[in-house]
Coordinates of C-alpha atoms and ligand atoms in Angstrom, one line a residue:
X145 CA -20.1 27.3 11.6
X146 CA -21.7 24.0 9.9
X147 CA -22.8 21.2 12.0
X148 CA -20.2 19.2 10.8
X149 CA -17.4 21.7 11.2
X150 CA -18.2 21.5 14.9
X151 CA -17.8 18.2 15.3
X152 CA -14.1 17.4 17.4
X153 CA -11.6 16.2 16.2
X154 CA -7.9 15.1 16.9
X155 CA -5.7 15.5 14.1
X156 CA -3.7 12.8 13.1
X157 CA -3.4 12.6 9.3
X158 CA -0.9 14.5 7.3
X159 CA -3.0 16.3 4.6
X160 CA -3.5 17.2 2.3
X161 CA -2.3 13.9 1.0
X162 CA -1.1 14.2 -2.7
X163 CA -2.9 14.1 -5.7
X164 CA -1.5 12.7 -8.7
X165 CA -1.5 12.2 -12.2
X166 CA -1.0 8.6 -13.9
X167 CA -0.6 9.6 -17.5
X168 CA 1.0 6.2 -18.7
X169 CA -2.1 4.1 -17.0
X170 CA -4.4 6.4 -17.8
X171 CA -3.4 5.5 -21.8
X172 CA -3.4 2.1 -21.5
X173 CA -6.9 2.2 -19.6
X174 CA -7.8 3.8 -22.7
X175 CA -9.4 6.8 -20.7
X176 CA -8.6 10.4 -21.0
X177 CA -7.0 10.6 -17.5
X178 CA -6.2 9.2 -14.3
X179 CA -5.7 10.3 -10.8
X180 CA -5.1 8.9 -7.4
X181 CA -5.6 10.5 -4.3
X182 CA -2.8 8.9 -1.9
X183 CA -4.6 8.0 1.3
X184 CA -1.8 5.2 1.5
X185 CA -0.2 8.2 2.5
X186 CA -1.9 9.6 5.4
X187 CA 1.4 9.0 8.1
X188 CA -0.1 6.8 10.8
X189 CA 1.9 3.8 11.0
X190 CA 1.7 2.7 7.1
X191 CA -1.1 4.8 6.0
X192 CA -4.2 4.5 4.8
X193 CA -8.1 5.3 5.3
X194 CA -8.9 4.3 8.4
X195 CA -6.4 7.5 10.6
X196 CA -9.1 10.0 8.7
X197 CA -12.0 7.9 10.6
X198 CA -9.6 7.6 13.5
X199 CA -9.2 11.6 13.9
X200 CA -12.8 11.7 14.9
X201 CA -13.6 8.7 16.7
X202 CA -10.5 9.0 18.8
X203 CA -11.5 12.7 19.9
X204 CA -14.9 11.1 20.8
X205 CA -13.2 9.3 23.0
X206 CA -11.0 11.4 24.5
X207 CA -14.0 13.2 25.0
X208 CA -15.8 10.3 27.0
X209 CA -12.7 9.9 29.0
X210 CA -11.5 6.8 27.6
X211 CA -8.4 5.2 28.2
X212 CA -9.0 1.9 26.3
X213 CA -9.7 1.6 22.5
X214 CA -11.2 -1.5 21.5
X215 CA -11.7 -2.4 17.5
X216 CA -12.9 -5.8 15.5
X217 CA -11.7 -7.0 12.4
X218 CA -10.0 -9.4 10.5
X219 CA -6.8 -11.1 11.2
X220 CA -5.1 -8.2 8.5
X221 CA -7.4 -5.6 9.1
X222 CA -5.4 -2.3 8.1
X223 CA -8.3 -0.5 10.2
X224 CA -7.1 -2.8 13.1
X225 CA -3.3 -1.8 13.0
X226 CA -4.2 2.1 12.1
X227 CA -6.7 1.9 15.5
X228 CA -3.4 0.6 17.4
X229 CA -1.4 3.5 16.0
X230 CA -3.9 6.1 16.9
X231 CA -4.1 4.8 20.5
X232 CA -0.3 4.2 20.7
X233 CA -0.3 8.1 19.4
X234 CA -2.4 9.4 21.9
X235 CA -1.2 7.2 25.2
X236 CA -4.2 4.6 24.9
X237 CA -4.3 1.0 25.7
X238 CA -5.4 -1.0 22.6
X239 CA -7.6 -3.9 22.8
X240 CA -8.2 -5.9 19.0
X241 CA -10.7 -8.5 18.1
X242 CA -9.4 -10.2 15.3
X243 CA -10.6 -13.3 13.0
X244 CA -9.3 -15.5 10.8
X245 CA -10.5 -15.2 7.4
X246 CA -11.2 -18.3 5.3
X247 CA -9.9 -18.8 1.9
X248 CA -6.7 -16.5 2.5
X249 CA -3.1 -17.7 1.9
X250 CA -1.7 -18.7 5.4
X251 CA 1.6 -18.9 5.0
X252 CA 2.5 -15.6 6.5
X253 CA -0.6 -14.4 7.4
X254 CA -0.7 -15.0 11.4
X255 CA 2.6 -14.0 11.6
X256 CA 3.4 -11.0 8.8
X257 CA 1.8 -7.9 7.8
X258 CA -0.9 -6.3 9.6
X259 CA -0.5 -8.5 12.4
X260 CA 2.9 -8.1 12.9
X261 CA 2.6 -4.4 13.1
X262 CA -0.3 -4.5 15.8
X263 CA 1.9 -6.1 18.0
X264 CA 5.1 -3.6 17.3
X265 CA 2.6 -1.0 18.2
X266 CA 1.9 -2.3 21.3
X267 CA -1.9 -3.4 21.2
X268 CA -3.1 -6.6 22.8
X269 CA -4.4 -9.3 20.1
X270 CA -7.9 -11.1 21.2
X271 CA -8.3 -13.9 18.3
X272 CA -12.2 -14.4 18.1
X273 CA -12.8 -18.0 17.8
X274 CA -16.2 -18.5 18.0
X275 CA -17.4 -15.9 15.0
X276 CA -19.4 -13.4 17.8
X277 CA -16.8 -10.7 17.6
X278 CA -19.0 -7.9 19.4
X279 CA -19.7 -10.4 22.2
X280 CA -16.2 -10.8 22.6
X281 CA -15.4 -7.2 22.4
X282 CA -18.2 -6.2 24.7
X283 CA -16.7 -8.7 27.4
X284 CA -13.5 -7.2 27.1
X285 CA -14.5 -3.7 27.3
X286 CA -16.4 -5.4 31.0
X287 CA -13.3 -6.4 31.9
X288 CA -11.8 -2.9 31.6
X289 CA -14.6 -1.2 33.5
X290 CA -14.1 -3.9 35.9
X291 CA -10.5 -2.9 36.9
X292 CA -11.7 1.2 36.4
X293 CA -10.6 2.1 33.3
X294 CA -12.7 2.9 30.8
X295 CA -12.9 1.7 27.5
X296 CA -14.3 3.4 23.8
X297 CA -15.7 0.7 21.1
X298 CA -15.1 1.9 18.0
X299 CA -17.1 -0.6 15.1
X300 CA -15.8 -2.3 12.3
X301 CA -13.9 -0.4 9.7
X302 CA -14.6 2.9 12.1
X303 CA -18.0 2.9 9.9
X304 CA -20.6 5.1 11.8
X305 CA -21.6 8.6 11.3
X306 CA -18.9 10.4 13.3
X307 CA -15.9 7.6 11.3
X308 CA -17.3 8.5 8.6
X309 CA -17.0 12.3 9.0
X310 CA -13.2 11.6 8.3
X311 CA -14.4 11.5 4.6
X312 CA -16.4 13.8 4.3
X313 CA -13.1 15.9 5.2
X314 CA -11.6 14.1 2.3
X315 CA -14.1 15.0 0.1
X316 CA -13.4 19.0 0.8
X317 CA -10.0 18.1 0.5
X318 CA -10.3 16.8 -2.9
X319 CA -12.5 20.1 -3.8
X320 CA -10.2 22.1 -3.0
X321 CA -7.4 20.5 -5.0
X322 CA -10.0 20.1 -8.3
X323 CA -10.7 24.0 -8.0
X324 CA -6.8 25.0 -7.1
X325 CA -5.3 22.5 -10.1
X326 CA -9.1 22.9 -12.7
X327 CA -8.8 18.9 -13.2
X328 CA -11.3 17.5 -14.7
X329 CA -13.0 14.9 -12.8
X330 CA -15.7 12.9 -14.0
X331 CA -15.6 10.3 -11.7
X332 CA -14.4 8.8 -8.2
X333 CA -13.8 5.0 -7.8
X334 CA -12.8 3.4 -4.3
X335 CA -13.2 0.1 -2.7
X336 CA -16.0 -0.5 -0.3
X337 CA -16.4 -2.3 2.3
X338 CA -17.9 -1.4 5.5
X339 CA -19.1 1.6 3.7
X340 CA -17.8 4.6 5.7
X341 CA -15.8 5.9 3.2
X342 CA -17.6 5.9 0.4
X343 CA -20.9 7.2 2.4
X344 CA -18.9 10.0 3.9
X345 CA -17.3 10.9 0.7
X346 CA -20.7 11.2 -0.8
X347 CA -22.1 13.5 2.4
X348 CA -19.4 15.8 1.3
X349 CA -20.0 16.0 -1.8
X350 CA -23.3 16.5 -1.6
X351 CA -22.9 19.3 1.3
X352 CA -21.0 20.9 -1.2
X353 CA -23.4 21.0 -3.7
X354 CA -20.7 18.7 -6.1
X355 CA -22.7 16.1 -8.2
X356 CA -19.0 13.9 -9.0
X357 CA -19.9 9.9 -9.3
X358 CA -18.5 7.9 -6.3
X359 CA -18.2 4.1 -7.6
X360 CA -17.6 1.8 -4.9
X361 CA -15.8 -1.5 -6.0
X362 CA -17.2 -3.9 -3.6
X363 CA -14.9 -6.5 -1.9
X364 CA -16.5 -8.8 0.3
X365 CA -20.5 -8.2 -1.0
X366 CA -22.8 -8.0 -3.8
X367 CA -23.5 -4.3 -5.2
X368 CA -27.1 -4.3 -3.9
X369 CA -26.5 -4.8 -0.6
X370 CA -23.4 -3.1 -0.7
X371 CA -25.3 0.1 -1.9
X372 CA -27.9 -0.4 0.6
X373 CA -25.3 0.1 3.4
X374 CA -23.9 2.8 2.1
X375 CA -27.0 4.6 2.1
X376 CA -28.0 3.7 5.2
X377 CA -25.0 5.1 6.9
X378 CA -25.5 8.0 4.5
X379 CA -28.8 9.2 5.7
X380 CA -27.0 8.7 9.5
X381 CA -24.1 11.2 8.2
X382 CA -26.5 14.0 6.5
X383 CA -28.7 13.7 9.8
X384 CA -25.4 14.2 11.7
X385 CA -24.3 17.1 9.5
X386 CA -27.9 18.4 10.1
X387 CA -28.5 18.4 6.2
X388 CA -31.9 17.8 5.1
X389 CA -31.7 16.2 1.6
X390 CA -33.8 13.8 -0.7
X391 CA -31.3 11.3 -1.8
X392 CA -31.5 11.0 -5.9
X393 CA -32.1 7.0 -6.0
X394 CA -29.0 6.7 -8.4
X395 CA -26.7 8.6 -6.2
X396 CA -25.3 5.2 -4.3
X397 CA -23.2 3.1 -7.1
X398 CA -21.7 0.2 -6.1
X399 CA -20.7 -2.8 -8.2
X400 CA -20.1 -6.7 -6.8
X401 CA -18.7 -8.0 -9.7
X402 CA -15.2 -8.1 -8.6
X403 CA -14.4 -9.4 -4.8
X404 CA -14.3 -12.9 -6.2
X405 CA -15.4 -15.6 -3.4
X406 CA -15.3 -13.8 -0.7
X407 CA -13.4 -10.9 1.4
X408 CA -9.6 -11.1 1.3
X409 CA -9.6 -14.1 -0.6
X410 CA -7.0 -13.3 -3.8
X411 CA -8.5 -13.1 -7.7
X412 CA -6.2 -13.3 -10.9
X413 CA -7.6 -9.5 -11.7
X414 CA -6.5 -8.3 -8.7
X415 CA -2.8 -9.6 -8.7
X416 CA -2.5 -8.6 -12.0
X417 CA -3.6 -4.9 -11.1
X418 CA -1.7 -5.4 -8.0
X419 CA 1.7 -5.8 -10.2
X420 CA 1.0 -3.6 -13.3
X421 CA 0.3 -0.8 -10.8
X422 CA 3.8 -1.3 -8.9
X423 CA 6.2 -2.2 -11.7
X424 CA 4.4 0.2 -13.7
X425 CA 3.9 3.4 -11.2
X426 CA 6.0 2.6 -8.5
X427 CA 2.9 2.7 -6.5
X428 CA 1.4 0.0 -4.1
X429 CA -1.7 -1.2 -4.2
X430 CA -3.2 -4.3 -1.0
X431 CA -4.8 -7.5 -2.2
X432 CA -8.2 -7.4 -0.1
X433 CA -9.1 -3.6 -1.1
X434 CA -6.8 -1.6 -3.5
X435 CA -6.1 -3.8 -5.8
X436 CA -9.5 -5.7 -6.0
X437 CA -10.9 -1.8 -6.9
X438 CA -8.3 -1.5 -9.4
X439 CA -9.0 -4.5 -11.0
X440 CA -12.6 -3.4 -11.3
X441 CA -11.5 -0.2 -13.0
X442 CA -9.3 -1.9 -15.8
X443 CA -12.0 -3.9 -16.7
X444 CA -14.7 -1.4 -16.7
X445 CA -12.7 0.7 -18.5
X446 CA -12.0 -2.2 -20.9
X447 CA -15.7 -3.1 -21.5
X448 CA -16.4 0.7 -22.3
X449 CA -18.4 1.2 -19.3
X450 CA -15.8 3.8 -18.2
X451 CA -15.7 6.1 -21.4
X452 CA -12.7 6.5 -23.4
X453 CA -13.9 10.8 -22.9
X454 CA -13.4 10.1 -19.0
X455 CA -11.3 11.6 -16.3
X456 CA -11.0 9.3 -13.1
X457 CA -10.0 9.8 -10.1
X458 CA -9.1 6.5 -8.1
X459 CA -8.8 7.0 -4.3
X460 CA -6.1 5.0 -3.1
X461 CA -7.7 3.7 0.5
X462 CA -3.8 2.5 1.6
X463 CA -3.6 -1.5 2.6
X464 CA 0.0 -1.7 1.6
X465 CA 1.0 -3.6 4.7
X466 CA -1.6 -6.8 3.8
X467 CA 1.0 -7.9 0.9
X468 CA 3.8 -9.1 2.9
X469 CA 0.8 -11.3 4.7
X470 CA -0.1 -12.5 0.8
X471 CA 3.7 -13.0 0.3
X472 CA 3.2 -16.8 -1.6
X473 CA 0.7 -14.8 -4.1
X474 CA 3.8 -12.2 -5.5
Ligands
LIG232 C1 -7.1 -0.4 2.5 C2 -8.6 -0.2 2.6 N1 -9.3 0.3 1.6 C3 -10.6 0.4 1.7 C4 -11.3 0.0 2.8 C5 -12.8 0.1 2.8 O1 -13.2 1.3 3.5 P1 -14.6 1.2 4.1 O2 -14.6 0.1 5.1 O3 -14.8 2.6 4.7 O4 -15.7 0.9 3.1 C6 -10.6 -0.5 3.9 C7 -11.3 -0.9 5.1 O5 -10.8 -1.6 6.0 C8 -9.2 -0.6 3.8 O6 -8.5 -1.1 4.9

């Protein structure tokens, strides 16, 4: 048995999640052919990325005998309602860390979406006032010890080494439905953001010895530094997973050019993609990630940068929950 394959886990996510074809965008991309991998449609509590990162950061600390989860985030983080699910799921008590996020529409966002789930699943809301989110969450977690409980930190997005292990899951996942179904896939696009999916999509690829492009659409940093964390937590994974591999210096792609002014805060693009991918494919996409990636693909696709020859495959991270917090936007 690998490294990795020893690593624990508590399973969560109902996988495979589907893979599909999207003939109709695929033609007016102007591409050869499109497919998205449904991870809006992983089945904790509204879906999305986050329960693959979950399955191994919440056997870690099940493992450490926690009884406590505590997570950061913003005030719609999709990885902060996934984290409450999980811990509602397995009998935890859920701590979150959440803070407001400049430049969003307010009209429904303290009170809809994300939010509004957290609470239905039972986790207690901390608002972070002061910007030091860890500081916060580290005197919460105090707290806890303080009464004898004990509590499990899990970072930002779930984006360290063993979160990330979630996706390089995923990435065997998505082997196995290329070799099963002989689709031709040129490329992988995704939103990136703290970087544990795209980094742990990449360790599994590589572990497998698959050379497929993994472009991250950035949404809250410029592609440089954006590529830089990916890396890093990249080299943390393969050293995890006990694999011993130069890195080719292309092998991180990440592009900035589409997050707009700043994380969660809406573009045109990406409430155009937003709607052409719902009314046209029945299919939706979130404003801060999804649909911020998507708009990234249409227009690379439209300046030729994706080739008309290509095959795509667009990973659809889940979010879905965030629009009805962006209600004044639709
Ligand atoms: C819907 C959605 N897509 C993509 C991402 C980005 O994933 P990562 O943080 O692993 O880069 C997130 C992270 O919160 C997300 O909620």
């Amino acid at each position: 048995m690998s490294a990795f394959d020893q690593i624990p886990r508590s399973p969560i996510v109902h996988s495979p999640t589907p893979l599909e074809s999207l003939p109709r965008l695929a033609e007016r991309l102007g591409i050869r052919s499109l497919y998205i991998k449904r991870d809006d449609c992983t089945g904790l509590a509204g879906g999305g990325n986050k329960a693959r990162k979950l399955e191994y950061l919440v056997a870690d600390a099940l493992l450490a005998g926690a009884d406590t989860l505590i997570t950061i985030g913003g005030i719609q983080s999709n990885h902060a309602r996934q984290t409450a699910a999980a811990a509602a799921r397995f009998g935890l008590r859920c701590m979150l860390v959440l803070e407001d996020v400049p430049g969003t529409p307010k009209t429904d966002y303290y009170n809809n979406g994300n939010l509004l789930l957290d609470k239905l699943l039972g986790a207690e809301v901390h608002i972070c006032e002061d910007g030091d989110c860890d500081a916060l969450a580290e005197k919460l977690a105090k707290k806890v010890r303080s009464t004898g409980n004990t509590p499990y930190i899990i970072p930002v997005g779930g984006s360290n080494e063993l979160g990330a292990m979630g996706y390089v899951r995923c990435a065997r996942e998505i082997l196995e439905e290329i070799e099963t179904h002989q689709l031709p896939i040129d490329r992988i696009v995704l939103a990136s953001g703290s970087a544990g999916t795209q980094a742990g999509l990449l360790a599994g690829l590589l572990d497998a010895g698959r050379h497929i492009p993994v472009l991250g659409i950035c949404v809250s940093r410029d592609g440089s530094s954006q590529q830089a964390l990916v890396e890093a937590l990249l080299d943390k994974v393969l050293q995890r997973m006990e694999i011993d591999q130069p890195l080719r210096p292309d092998l991180v792609q990440a592009n900035g050019h589409y997050y707009g002014e700043g994380y969660g805060i809406p573009t045109a693009e990406m409430q155009k993609a937003v709607e052409l991918v719902a009314s046209g494919e029945g299919i939706l996409l979130d404003p801060v990630y999804t649909g911020k990636a998507m708009a990234g693909l249409i227009d690379l696709c439209r300046m030729g940068e994706i080739g008309s020859d290509e095959n795509v495959l667009f990973l659809h991270t889940g979010g879905s929950p965030g629009l009805f917090a962006y209600r004044e936007l639709f």
